[in-house]
């Protein structure tokens, strides 16, 4: 049986930095939309209600609402919280409705993320009820968030898994004991790096076809622009046996796709005894019965070895989608960022993956306007990106984090120039996506249905991360099957489809394979 190896304390906390590939408003906005579609349930109670007093309930059931900002790990944590409270009898309410508890899982990866986090806390306060601030900004600046009117609790990242139980105890009026003291207003461990992986309980009922499974937290990298290791700590992995147990539970609850999330998922297993690797985990998860798809979070390219690509390619359940943060296509800028690869290495990873996995969608994060980035270096990045077989870009403007080394590098790029460079690369990203869509025109892809999309239409995702809208006039599509849909480009981010059938051919387990050409010479 594997055990957690305690993450070691960093010898010099001021020198610990890492990237998760989320640095600007564009990505935060897109993830915020995803959060809204999937779990956003921010509630409002009577204005002016004392946050230490639970408002009266008309239904007799306690109510809870949440909002997650930033990364998919934050989203998964809130999904787990909601599942735990729903199992205990709580009602999840959407934004704009009264709620006894509102939990905001904050983000601090950029200045904009800080501002958004405070804004959502104030919106929750204006609604009344008990407001809980948790997440990375709560970990970084707990006193500042506690000073916001109406915030009842500030809960750190390491303490977050206990939040559901604390809410239950507070509502039940459970007395404090020496073993279970009352929750203080600020509950933040100032040094999370000594802890093991903090796991969350889950719900018992699958309400969607896709689930997220957090397998890793923290990071050991030292990028000069990122504050995340200070608030997430050193890398910790969910042990293999516990990961398999949770995956089986999710599939047994009705989920057919599991997205593996973390802060730096490529580090999974390095802190375990015995040491493991991410491909080891994928090999094990591929044996879970009735799991149709496994989706990976972003992978830092320095960890992706050729042997990884070979092992990824052999699993039909693995979604044909990789997100590989680049940040810059210029070697000098990468060195100033303290990124441990160069453009040649990055290109080799992308090209080998595309060769090994047909129709693979590869996406990249790019950070523009980093201190000292010249016009020529930016042009090198643009040309480098244009030369790669990428499917999309996530583009961010550099945002100063005062607790990181980057602002001390000097040669600040003016904000207007950052915006110009960001706009240029966003246009390039659109062109790359259109090019990728054209490659898939006329092919048949397998779509996991998610929900209605207007009159007589449904929508879902292909394994290579394309949202497809297709006609459906019958009863609700079977939630545990993949639909074969012929796709055509229709917009910047979506494709339309024509249903071929709802019966999978070939592998009776339902495992997806590469798309099937409709005609001779169709794109592959």
JSON list of C-alpha atoms in Angstrom, two decimals, residues 166 174-184:
[
{"chain": "A", "resi": 166, "resn": "UNK", "atom": "CA", "xyz": [-17.55, 22.89, 10.24]},
{"chain": "A", "resi": 174, "resn": "UNK", "atom": "CA", "xyz": [-22.45, 21.44, 18.15]},
{"chain": "A", "resi": 175, "resn": "UNK", "atom": "CA", "xyz": [-20.64, 22.43, 21.36]},
{"chain": "A", "resi": 176, "resn": "UNK", "atom": "CA", "xyz": [-16.90, 22.99, 21.32]},
{"chain": "A", "resi": 177, "resn": "UNK", "atom": "CA", "xyz": [-14.69, 20.38, 22.94]},
{"chain": "A", "resi": 178, "resn": "UNK", "atom": "CA", "xyz": [-10.98, 20.06, 23.46]},
{"chain": "A", "resi": 179, "resn": "UNK", "atom": "CA", "xyz": [-10.83, 17.66, 20.50]},
{"chain": "A", "resi": 180, "resn": "UNK", "atom": "CA", "xyz": [-13.17, 19.73, 18.32]},
{"chain": "A", "resi": 181, "resn": "UNK", "atom": "CA", "xyz": [-12.76, 23.41, 19.19]},
{"chain": "A", "resi": 182, "resn": "UNK", "atom": "CA", "xyz": [-14.97, 26.08, 17.73]},
{"chain": "A", "resi": 183, "resn": "UNK", "atom": "CA", "xyz": [-13.87, 27.30, 14.31]},
{"chain": "A", "resi": 184, "resn": "UNK", "atom": "CA", "xyz": [-12.01, 30.59, 14.72]}
]
